[in-house]
Amino acid sequence: MNSSAPIGIFDSGTGGLTVAKAVRAAIPDESIIYFGDIAHLPYGDKSTAAIQAYSIRIADFLLQRKCKVILIACNSASSAAYELVREYVGKKAQVFDVINPTIDYLREHYQRTNVGLIGTKQTVTTGVYAKKVDELRKEISLSSLATPLLVPMIEEELVNNDISKGIIHQYLADPALEGITSLILACTHYPIIKSEIEQYFREKSQQVEVIDSATVVAEALKSFLAYHQLDNKSNKNGDHFYVSDFTPAFESMTKLFFGEQVHLEQYPLWE
Ligand code: DGL
């Protein structure tokens, strides 16, 4: 692995740009090659087999671009395809997902807690988080709730208004999340509504730590690169943001997720 090689990041669309943004903030000297599989969006409603096939093809694309790291910036793809992508990539690159660093965060910060989790149907039904929390062998209980309306709500930029407040309230008041003291945002779109979620708990006078996996994974990646002396010291090349399908609406949505609008390059991965 070459320290000046880029970091490959992929997601079903533009939501994973919240992770790319956290990576950029934590390790600004690294080059990023992003792939958003807009042609197959959303992954959250797809079968495990379909997400695995998409993920392997994208991993291959990122390997062709000599990425030293492949970061699966999507909880749905992390749940469905992390092990398979790792096997496929072998020693050619280091594979990160957004789940394991979050589990490590729980291990380091909590001895006992009632953790809530919100995510797509795919992430919740695979039960990957629940299995990994069990393996921690701590007094940590996990209650998960699928919140499928949140992705389209965010993509329609219906945030910080009465609609988002109503939908967020409806989900967070679900009995499944009663008594939680921390909440995992298990979808890479959700950092956009983190402050609204925190506001909900403040209004209820509930002390809940809202855990955003984008920041957690960016810090884990930074430590990994420094520890293995794989960090890019100063010779940053340009970033590239590829998508499997292009619409101007997706390009303007990048501002919401990345903090600045980026140029999306269409790459015909499925032709
Ligand atoms: N970014 C995806 C995730 O983290 C959600 C969007 C989708 O369903 O494709 O699960």
PDB file of C-alpha atoms and ligand atoms in Angstrom:
ATOM      1  CA  MET A   1       0.000   0.000   0.000  1.00  0.00           C
ATOM      2  CA  ASN A   2       1.237   3.401  -0.948  1.00  0.00           C
ATOM      3  CA  SER A   3       0.753   6.337   1.445  1.00  0.00           C
ATOM      4  CA  SER A   4       0.051   8.787  -1.380  1.00  0.00           C
ATOM      5  CA  ALA A   5      -2.739   6.571  -2.773  1.00  0.00           C
ATOM      6  CA  PRO A   6      -6.290   7.871  -2.435  1.00  0.00           C
ATOM      7  CA  ILE A   7      -9.012   6.911  -0.004  1.00  0.00           C
ATOM      8  CA  GLY A   8     -11.942   5.262  -1.792  1.00  0.00           C
ATOM      9  CA  ILE A   9     -15.358   5.954  -0.321  1.00  0.00           C
ATOM     10  CA  PHE A  10     -18.660   4.599  -1.590  1.00  0.00           C
ATOM     11  CA  ASP A  11     -22.347   4.845  -0.867  1.00  0.00           C
ATOM     12  CA  SER A  12     -25.633   4.247  -2.621  1.00  0.00           C
ATOM     13  CA  GLY A  13     -25.773   7.933  -3.512  1.00  0.00           C
ATOM     14  CA  THR A  14     -24.794  11.252  -2.042  1.00  0.00           C
ATOM     15  CA  GLY A  15     -25.581  10.521   1.656  1.00  0.00           C
ATOM     16  CA  GLY A  16     -22.116   9.022   2.127  1.00  0.00           C
ATOM     17  CA  LEU A  17     -20.739  12.493   1.467  1.00  0.00           C
ATOM     18  CA  THR A  18     -21.369  13.159   5.182  1.00  0.00           C
ATOM     19  CA  VAL A  19     -18.650  10.568   5.791  1.00  0.00           C
ATOM     20  CA  ALA A  20     -16.425  12.067   3.067  1.00  0.00           C
ATOM     21  CA  LYS A  21     -16.892  15.451   4.734  1.00  0.00           C
ATOM     22  CA  ALA A  22     -15.852  14.057   8.132  1.00  0.00           C
ATOM     23  CA  VAL A  23     -12.833  12.369   6.482  1.00  0.00           C
ATOM     24  CA  ARG A  24     -11.870  15.620   4.789  1.00  0.00           C
ATOM     25  CA  ALA A  25     -12.111  17.456   8.140  1.00  0.00           C
ATOM     26  CA  ALA A  26     -10.100  14.823  10.051  1.00  0.00           C
ATOM     27  CA  ILE A  27      -7.395  14.138   7.400  1.00  0.00           C
ATOM     28  CA  PRO A  28      -7.398  17.022   4.913  1.00  0.00           C
ATOM     29  CA  ASP A  29      -4.185  15.924   3.152  1.00  0.00           C
ATOM     30  CA  GLU A  30      -5.754  12.713   1.829  1.00  0.00           C
ATOM     31  CA  SER A  31      -7.192  12.480  -1.696  1.00  0.00           C
ATOM     32  CA  ILE A  32     -10.692  11.129  -1.921  1.00  0.00           C
ATOM     33  CA  ILE A  33     -12.236   9.052  -4.687  1.00  0.00           C
ATOM     34  CA  TYR A  34     -15.944   8.868  -4.026  1.00  0.00           C
ATOM     35  CA  PHE A  35     -18.442   6.635  -5.788  1.00  0.00           C
ATOM     36  CA  GLY A  36     -22.189   7.189  -5.377  1.00  0.00           C
ATOM     37  CA  ASP A  37     -24.302   4.420  -6.898  1.00  0.00           C
ATOM     38  CA  ILE A  38     -27.213   6.683  -7.761  1.00  0.00           C
ATOM     39  CA  ALA A  39     -28.384   4.222 -10.433  1.00  0.00           C
ATOM     40  CA  HIS A  40     -29.318   1.780  -7.633  1.00  0.00           C
ATOM     41  CA  LEU A  41     -30.429   4.203  -4.927  1.00  0.00           C
ATOM     42  CA  PRO A  42     -31.790   3.472  -2.342  1.00  0.00           C
ATOM     43  CA  TYR A  43     -29.878   0.465  -1.012  1.00  0.00           C
ATOM     44  CA  GLY A  44     -32.003   0.484   2.137  1.00  0.00           C
ATOM     45  CA  ASP A  45     -34.865  -1.338   0.419  1.00  0.00           C
ATOM     46  CA  LYS A  46     -32.744  -3.731  -1.697  1.00  0.00           C
ATOM     47  CA  SER A  47     -32.002  -7.393  -1.048  1.00  0.00           C
ATOM     48  CA  THR A  48     -28.725  -8.406   0.574  1.00  0.00           C
ATOM     49  CA  ALA A  49     -27.687 -10.252  -2.608  1.00  0.00           C
ATOM     50  CA  ALA A  50     -28.217  -7.162  -4.778  1.00  0.00           C
ATOM     51  CA  ILE A  51     -26.267  -4.882  -2.412  1.00  0.00           C
ATOM     52  CA  GLN A  52     -23.434  -7.420  -2.284  1.00  0.00           C
ATOM     53  CA  ALA A  53     -23.187  -7.511  -6.085  1.00  0.00           C
ATOM     54  CA  TYR A  54     -23.160  -3.686  -6.339  1.00  0.00           C
ATOM     55  CA  SER A  55     -20.585  -3.361  -3.554  1.00  0.00           C
ATOM     56  CA  ILE A  56     -18.132  -5.820  -5.111  1.00  0.00           C
ATOM     57  CA  ARG A  57     -18.286  -4.057  -8.466  1.00  0.00           C
ATOM     58  CA  ILE A  58     -17.680  -0.673  -6.826  1.00  0.00           C
ATOM     59  CA  ALA A  59     -14.826  -2.075  -4.713  1.00  0.00           C
ATOM     60  CA  ASP A  60     -13.287  -3.302  -7.955  1.00  0.00           C
ATOM     61  CA  PHE A  61     -13.597   0.176  -9.468  1.00  0.00           C
ATOM     62  CA  LEU A  62     -11.854   1.703  -6.431  1.00  0.00           C
ATOM     63  CA  LEU A  63      -9.095  -0.927  -6.561  1.00  0.00           C
ATOM     64  CA  GLN A  64      -8.500  -0.081 -10.215  1.00  0.00           C
ATOM     65  CA  ARG A  65      -7.911   3.472  -9.018  1.00  0.00           C
ATOM     66  CA  LYS A  66      -5.313   2.127  -6.571  1.00  0.00           C
ATOM     67  CA  CYS A  67      -7.106   3.194  -3.417  1.00  0.00           C
ATOM     68  CA  LYS A  68      -5.256   2.271  -0.225  1.00  0.00           C
ATOM     69  CA  VAL A  69      -8.495   2.244   1.757  1.00  0.00           C
ATOM     70  CA  ILE A  70     -12.036   1.350   0.746  1.00  0.00           C
ATOM     71  CA  LEU A  71     -14.522   2.888   3.103  1.00  0.00           C
ATOM     72  CA  ILE A  72     -18.104   1.667   2.856  1.00  0.00           C
ATOM     73  CA  ALA A  73     -19.900   4.901   3.748  1.00  0.00           C
ATOM     74  CA  CYS A  74     -23.343   3.347   3.856  1.00  0.00           C
ATOM     75  CA  ASN A  75     -24.859   1.396   6.721  1.00  0.00           C
ATOM     76  CA  SER A  76     -27.021  -0.689   4.389  1.00  0.00           C
ATOM     77  CA  ALA A  77     -23.980  -1.783   2.358  1.00  0.00           C
ATOM     78  CA  SER A  78     -21.895  -2.219   5.524  1.00  0.00           C
ATOM     79  CA  SER A  79     -24.571  -4.563   6.937  1.00  0.00           C
ATOM     80  CA  ALA A  80     -24.934  -6.535   3.738  1.00  0.00           C
ATOM     81  CA  ALA A  81     -21.475  -6.645   2.218  1.00  0.00           C
ATOM     82  CA  TYR A  82     -18.589  -5.739   4.578  1.00  0.00           C
ATOM     83  CA  GLU A  83     -17.276  -9.301   5.037  1.00  0.00           C
ATOM     84  CA  LEU A  84     -17.621 -10.073   1.356  1.00  0.00           C
ATOM     85  CA  VAL A  85     -15.850  -6.874   0.263  1.00  0.00           C
ATOM     86  CA  ARG A  86     -13.025  -7.600   2.721  1.00  0.00           C
ATOM     87  CA  GLU A  87     -12.605 -11.074   1.319  1.00  0.00           C
ATOM     88  CA  TYR A  88     -12.666  -9.750  -2.238  1.00  0.00           C
ATOM     89  CA  VAL A  89     -10.188  -6.944  -1.604  1.00  0.00           C
ATOM     90  CA  GLY A  90      -7.772  -9.098   0.408  1.00  0.00           C
ATOM     91  CA  LYS A  91      -4.466  -7.339   1.042  1.00  0.00           C
ATOM     92  CA  LYS A  92      -4.840  -4.881  -1.822  1.00  0.00           C
ATOM     93  CA  ALA A  93      -6.486  -2.243   0.392  1.00  0.00           C
ATOM     94  CA  GLN A  94      -7.775  -1.802   3.918  1.00  0.00           C
ATOM     95  CA  VAL A  95     -11.553  -2.048   4.111  1.00  0.00           C
ATOM     96  CA  PHE A  96     -13.504   0.085   6.579  1.00  0.00           C
ATOM     97  CA  ASP A  97     -17.210   0.109   7.195  1.00  0.00           C
ATOM     98  CA  VAL A  98     -19.328   2.449   9.288  1.00  0.00           C
ATOM     99  CA  ILE A  99     -20.477  -0.221  11.754  1.00  0.00           C
ATOM    100  CA  ASN A 100     -17.313  -1.606  13.357  1.00  0.00           C
ATOM    101  CA  PRO A 101     -15.868   1.797  14.376  1.00  0.00           C
ATOM    102  CA  THR A 102     -19.235   2.617  15.986  1.00  0.00           C
ATOM    103  CA  ILE A 103     -19.172  -0.663  17.913  1.00  0.00           C
ATOM    104  CA  ASP A 104     -15.580   0.145  19.009  1.00  0.00           C
ATOM    105  CA  TYR A 105     -16.832   3.534  20.184  1.00  0.00           C
ATOM    106  CA  LEU A 106     -19.462   1.817  22.358  1.00  0.00           C
ATOM    107  CA  ARG A 107     -16.820  -0.569  23.718  1.00  0.00           C
ATOM    108  CA  GLU A 108     -14.556   2.312  24.692  1.00  0.00           C
ATOM    109  CA  HIS A 109     -17.175   4.688  26.094  1.00  0.00           C
ATOM    110  CA  TYR A 110     -19.823   2.510  27.718  1.00  0.00           C
ATOM    111  CA  GLN A 111     -19.866  -0.259  30.281  1.00  0.00           C
ATOM    112  CA  ARG A 112     -23.636  -0.344  30.400  1.00  0.00           C
ATOM    113  CA  THR A 113     -26.247   1.572  28.483  1.00  0.00           C
ATOM    114  CA  ASN A 114     -29.525   1.213  26.638  1.00  0.00           C
ATOM    115  CA  VAL A 115     -28.624   2.086  23.091  1.00  0.00           C
ATOM    116  CA  GLY A 116     -31.202   2.950  20.496  1.00  0.00           C
ATOM    117  CA  LEU A 117     -30.539   2.682  16.783  1.00  0.00           C
ATOM    118  CA  ILE A 118     -32.326   4.178  13.814  1.00  0.00           C
ATOM    119  CA  GLY A 119     -31.563   3.202  10.223  1.00  0.00           C
ATOM    120  CA  THR A 120     -32.941   1.821   6.974  1.00  0.00           C
ATOM    121  CA  LYS A 121     -34.966  -1.394   6.788  1.00  0.00           C
ATOM    122  CA  GLN A 122     -31.928  -3.231   5.418  1.00  0.00           C
ATOM    123  CA  THR A 123     -29.685  -2.146   8.300  1.00  0.00           C
ATOM    124  CA  VAL A 124     -32.271  -2.981  10.949  1.00  0.00           C
ATOM    125  CA  THR A 125     -33.458  -6.318   9.555  1.00  0.00           C
ATOM    126  CA  THR A 126     -29.977  -7.779   9.036  1.00  0.00           C
ATOM    127  CA  GLY A 127     -29.434  -7.376  12.802  1.00  0.00           C
ATOM    128  CA  VAL A 128     -25.696  -6.830  12.308  1.00  0.00           C
ATOM    129  CA  TYR A 129     -25.463  -4.149  15.000  1.00  0.00           C
ATOM    130  CA  ALA A 130     -27.407  -6.309  17.481  1.00  0.00           C
ATOM    131  CA  LYS A 131     -25.054  -9.230  16.888  1.00  0.00           C
ATOM    132  CA  LYS A 132     -21.958  -7.088  17.340  1.00  0.00           C
ATOM    133  CA  VAL A 133     -23.313  -5.426  20.482  1.00  0.00           C
ATOM    134  CA  ASP A 134     -23.973  -8.904  21.936  1.00  0.00           C
ATOM    135  CA  GLU A 135     -20.395  -9.880  21.167  1.00  0.00           C
ATOM    136  CA  LEU A 136     -19.167  -6.967  23.296  1.00  0.00           C
ATOM    137  CA  ARG A 137     -20.360  -8.951  26.330  1.00  0.00           C
ATOM    138  CA  LYS A 138     -21.210  -5.814  28.241  1.00  0.00           C
ATOM    139  CA  GLU A 139     -24.417  -4.669  29.834  1.00  0.00           C
ATOM    140  CA  ILE A 140     -25.398  -2.881  26.664  1.00  0.00           C
ATOM    141  CA  SER A 141     -28.840  -3.477  25.261  1.00  0.00           C
ATOM    142  CA  LEU A 142     -29.764  -2.400  21.759  1.00  0.00           C
ATOM    143  CA  SER A 143     -33.223  -1.460  20.481  1.00  0.00           C
ATOM    144  CA  SER A 144     -33.456  -0.809  16.756  1.00  0.00           C
ATOM    145  CA  LEU A 145     -36.088   0.990  14.761  1.00  0.00           C
ATOM    146  CA  ALA A 146     -36.343   1.242  10.969  1.00  0.00           C
ATOM    147  CA  THR A 147     -37.030   4.854   9.998  1.00  0.00           C
ATOM    148  CA  PRO A 148     -37.407   4.666   6.209  1.00  0.00           C
ATOM    149  CA  LEU A 149     -39.056   8.056   5.733  1.00  0.00           C
ATOM    150  CA  LEU A 150     -35.969   9.928   6.902  1.00  0.00           C
ATOM    151  CA  VAL A 151     -33.848   9.368   3.759  1.00  0.00           C
ATOM    152  CA  PRO A 152     -36.421  10.755   1.265  1.00  0.00           C
ATOM    153  CA  MET A 153     -37.255  13.545   3.718  1.00  0.00           C
ATOM    154  CA  ILE A 154     -33.588  14.610   3.861  1.00  0.00           C
ATOM    155  CA  GLU A 155     -33.107  14.231   0.112  1.00  0.00           C
ATOM    156  CA  GLU A 156     -36.090  16.519  -0.451  1.00  0.00           C
ATOM    157  CA  GLU A 157     -34.297  18.956   1.888  1.00  0.00           C
ATOM    158  CA  LEU A 158     -37.311  18.878   4.185  1.00  0.00           C
ATOM    159  CA  VAL A 159     -35.171  19.629   7.234  1.00  0.00           C
ATOM    160  CA  ASN A 160     -35.400  22.145  10.075  1.00  0.00           C
ATOM    161  CA  ASN A 161     -39.086  22.674   9.478  1.00  0.00           C
ATOM    162  CA  ASP A 162     -42.449  21.466  10.769  1.00  0.00           C
ATOM    163  CA  ILE A 163     -42.441  18.425   8.468  1.00  0.00           C
ATOM    164  CA  SER A 164     -39.081  17.139   9.695  1.00  0.00           C
ATOM    165  CA  LYS A 165     -40.006  17.950  13.280  1.00  0.00           C
ATOM    166  CA  GLY A 166     -43.238  15.931  12.965  1.00  0.00           C
ATOM    167  CA  ILE A 167     -41.596  12.906  11.315  1.00  0.00           C
ATOM    168  CA  ILE A 168     -38.643  12.878  13.721  1.00  0.00           C
ATOM    169  CA  HIS A 169     -41.005  13.195  16.680  1.00  0.00           C
ATOM    170  CA  GLN A 170     -43.198  10.360  15.394  1.00  0.00           C
ATOM    171  CA  TYR A 171     -40.230   7.995  15.068  1.00  0.00           C
ATOM    172  CA  LEU A 172     -38.355   8.916  18.247  1.00  0.00           C
ATOM    173  CA  ALA A 173     -41.510   8.614  20.358  1.00  0.00           C
ATOM    174  CA  ASP A 174     -41.801   4.957  19.282  1.00  0.00           C
ATOM    175  CA  PRO A 175     -41.967   2.634  22.328  1.00  0.00           C
ATOM    176  CA  ALA A 176     -38.969   0.717  20.919  1.00  0.00           C
ATOM    177  CA  LEU A 177     -36.758   3.680  21.861  1.00  0.00           C
ATOM    178  CA  GLU A 178     -38.135   4.233  25.349  1.00  0.00           C
ATOM    179  CA  GLY A 179     -35.500   4.619  28.066  1.00  0.00           C
ATOM    180  CA  ILE A 180     -32.465   4.851  25.767  1.00  0.00           C
ATOM    181  CA  THR A 181     -29.409   6.825  26.923  1.00  0.00           C
ATOM    182  CA  SER A 182     -27.609   6.877  23.574  1.00  0.00           C
ATOM    183  CA  LEU A 183     -28.774   6.705  19.977  1.00  0.00           C
ATOM    184  CA  ILE A 184     -26.781   5.464  16.989  1.00  0.00           C
ATOM    185  CA  LEU A 185     -27.518   7.274  13.732  1.00  0.00           C
ATOM    186  CA  ALA A 186     -27.102   4.141  11.598  1.00  0.00           C
ATOM    187  CA  CYS A 187     -27.561   5.811   8.246  1.00  0.00           C
ATOM    188  CA  THR A 188     -25.102   8.137   6.601  1.00  0.00           C
ATOM    189  CA  HIS A 189     -27.867  10.589   5.694  1.00  0.00           C
ATOM    190  CA  TYR A 190     -28.766  11.245   9.316  1.00  0.00           C
ATOM    191  CA  PRO A 191     -25.914  13.577  10.399  1.00  0.00           C
ATOM    192  CA  ILE A 192     -27.932  16.234   8.505  1.00  0.00           C
ATOM    193  CA  ILE A 193     -30.693  15.976  11.126  1.00  0.00           C
ATOM    194  CA  LYS A 194     -28.465  15.304  14.155  1.00  0.00           C
ATOM    195  CA  SER A 195     -29.186  18.694  15.705  1.00  0.00           C
ATOM    196  CA  GLU A 196     -32.955  18.242  15.230  1.00  0.00           C
ATOM    197  CA  ILE A 197     -32.731  14.839  16.925  1.00  0.00           C
ATOM    198  CA  GLU A 198     -30.735  16.348  19.815  1.00  0.00           C
ATOM    199  CA  GLN A 199     -33.317  19.102  20.050  1.00  0.00           C
ATOM    200  CA  TYR A 200     -36.104  16.494  20.358  1.00  0.00           C
ATOM    201  CA  PHE A 201     -34.385  14.899  23.361  1.00  0.00           C
ATOM    202  CA  ARG A 202     -33.656  18.307  24.947  1.00  0.00           C
ATOM    203  CA  GLU A 203     -37.337  19.214  24.699  1.00  0.00           C
ATOM    204  CA  LYS A 204     -38.212  15.915  26.414  1.00  0.00           C
ATOM    205  CA  SER A 205     -35.497  16.573  29.053  1.00  0.00           C
ATOM    206  CA  GLN A 206     -33.963  13.233  28.118  1.00  0.00           C
ATOM    207  CA  GLN A 207     -30.165  12.865  28.369  1.00  0.00           C
ATOM    208  CA  VAL A 208     -29.292  10.975  25.205  1.00  0.00           C
ATOM    209  CA  GLU A 209     -25.901  10.950  23.456  1.00  0.00           C
ATOM    210  CA  VAL A 210     -26.509  10.986  19.714  1.00  0.00           C
ATOM    211  CA  ILE A 211     -23.692   9.011  18.045  1.00  0.00           C
ATOM    212  CA  ASP A 212     -22.866  10.005  14.513  1.00  0.00           C
ATOM    213  CA  SER A 213     -20.884   7.238  12.782  1.00  0.00           C
ATOM    214  CA  ALA A 214     -19.424   9.644  10.174  1.00  0.00           C
ATOM    215  CA  THR A 215     -17.211  11.370  12.746  1.00  0.00           C
ATOM    216  CA  VAL A 216     -16.421   8.120  14.536  1.00  0.00           C
ATOM    217  CA  VAL A 217     -15.256   6.352  11.361  1.00  0.00           C
ATOM    218  CA  ALA A 218     -13.195   9.364  10.198  1.00  0.00           C
ATOM    219  CA  GLU A 219     -11.290   9.336  13.510  1.00  0.00           C
ATOM    220  CA  ALA A 220     -10.771   5.553  13.275  1.00  0.00           C
ATOM    221  CA  LEU A 221      -9.403   5.955   9.746  1.00  0.00           C
ATOM    222  CA  LYS A 222      -7.081   8.760  10.822  1.00  0.00           C
ATOM    223  CA  SER A 223      -5.618   6.611  13.644  1.00  0.00           C
ATOM    224  CA  PHE A 224      -5.231   3.617  11.325  1.00  0.00           C
ATOM    225  CA  LEU A 225      -3.308   5.618   8.710  1.00  0.00           C
ATOM    226  CA  ALA A 226      -1.044   7.267  11.270  1.00  0.00           C
ATOM    227  CA  TYR A 227      -0.344   3.976  13.079  1.00  0.00           C
ATOM    228  CA  HIS A 228       0.582   2.188   9.839  1.00  0.00           C
ATOM    229  CA  GLN A 229       2.452   5.215   8.472  1.00  0.00           C
ATOM    230  CA  LEU A 230       0.105   5.271   5.533  1.00  0.00           C
ATOM    231  CA  ASP A 231      -0.951   8.884   5.961  1.00  0.00           C
ATOM    232  CA  ASN A 232      -0.426  11.209   3.048  1.00  0.00           C
ATOM    233  CA  LYS A 233       2.056  13.796   4.283  1.00  0.00           C
ATOM    234  CA  SER A 234       1.679  16.614   1.800  1.00  0.00           C
ATOM    235  CA  ASN A 235       1.261  15.460  -1.764  1.00  0.00           C
ATOM    236  CA  LYS A 236      -2.512  15.535  -1.968  1.00  0.00           C
ATOM    237  CA  ASN A 237      -3.833  14.952  -5.477  1.00  0.00           C
ATOM    238  CA  GLY A 238      -7.281  16.071  -6.508  1.00  0.00           C
ATOM    239  CA  ASP A 239     -10.525  14.540  -5.235  1.00  0.00           C
ATOM    240  CA  HIS A 240     -12.996  12.867  -7.601  1.00  0.00           C
ATOM    241  CA  PHE A 241     -16.677  12.296  -7.055  1.00  0.00           C
ATOM    242  CA  TYR A 242     -18.130   9.697  -9.406  1.00  0.00           C
ATOM    243  CA  VAL A 243     -21.753   8.653  -9.754  1.00  0.00           C
ATOM    244  CA  SER A 244     -23.344   5.802 -11.713  1.00  0.00           C
ATOM    245  CA  ASP A 245     -26.134   8.088 -12.851  1.00  0.00           C
ATOM    246  CA  PHE A 246     -26.213  11.855 -12.999  1.00  0.00           C
ATOM    247  CA  THR A 247     -28.904  14.425 -12.451  1.00  0.00           C
ATOM    248  CA  PRO A 248     -28.358  18.121 -11.677  1.00  0.00           C
ATOM    249  CA  ALA A 249     -30.580  17.647  -8.606  1.00  0.00           C
ATOM    250  CA  PHE A 250     -28.079  15.190  -7.136  1.00  0.00           C
ATOM    251  CA  GLU A 251     -25.222  17.546  -7.864  1.00  0.00           C
ATOM    252  CA  SER A 252     -26.931  20.385  -6.015  1.00  0.00           C
ATOM    253  CA  MET A 253     -27.733  17.996  -3.146  1.00  0.00           C
ATOM    254  CA  THR A 254     -23.982  17.530  -2.569  1.00  0.00           C
ATOM    255  CA  LYS A 255     -23.946  20.932  -0.871  1.00  0.00           C
ATOM    256  CA  LEU A 256     -26.250  19.637   1.842  1.00  0.00           C
ATOM    257  CA  PHE A 257     -24.142  16.539   2.543  1.00  0.00           C
ATOM    258  CA  PHE A 258     -20.602  17.783   1.870  1.00  0.00           C
ATOM    259  CA  GLY A 259     -20.967  21.397   2.974  1.00  0.00           C
ATOM    260  CA  GLU A 260     -20.002  22.676  -0.468  1.00  0.00           C
ATOM    261  CA  GLN A 261     -21.249  21.737  -3.897  1.00  0.00           C
ATOM    262  CA  VAL A 262     -18.941  19.284  -5.669  1.00  0.00           C
ATOM    263  CA  HIS A 263     -18.731  18.385  -9.324  1.00  0.00           C
ATOM    264  CA  LEU A 264     -20.146  14.896  -9.970  1.00  0.00           C
ATOM    265  CA  GLU A 265     -18.552  12.888 -12.771  1.00  0.00           C
ATOM    266  CA  GLN A 266     -20.788  10.291 -14.352  1.00  0.00           C
ATOM    267  CA  TYR A 267     -19.119   6.880 -14.657  1.00  0.00           C
ATOM    268  CA  PRO A 268     -20.989   4.127 -16.508  1.00  0.00           C
ATOM    269  CA  LEU A 269     -20.161   1.308 -14.108  1.00  0.00           C
ATOM    270  CA  TRP A 270     -23.152  -0.812 -15.072  1.00  0.00           C
ATOM    271  CA  GLU A 271     -22.832  -0.697 -18.847  1.00  0.00           C
TER     272      GLU A 271
HETATM  273  N1  DGL B   1     -26.760   5.920   2.951  1.00  0.00           N
HETATM  274  C1  DGL B   1     -27.624   4.784   3.188  1.00  0.00           C
HETATM  275  C2  DGL B   1     -27.307   4.151   4.543  1.00  0.00           C
HETATM  276  O1  DGL B   1     -26.442   4.601   5.268  1.00  0.00           O
HETATM  277  C3  DGL B   1     -29.084   5.148   3.140  1.00  0.00           C
HETATM  278  C4  DGL B   1     -29.590   5.436   1.760  1.00  0.00           C
HETATM  279  C5  DGL B   1     -30.033   4.213   1.024  1.00  0.00           C
HETATM  280  O2  DGL B   1     -30.996   3.537   1.454  1.00  0.00           O
HETATM  281  O3  DGL B   1     -29.450   3.918   0.022  1.00  0.00           O
HETATM  282  O4  DGL B   1     -27.916   3.160   4.902  1.00  0.00           O
END
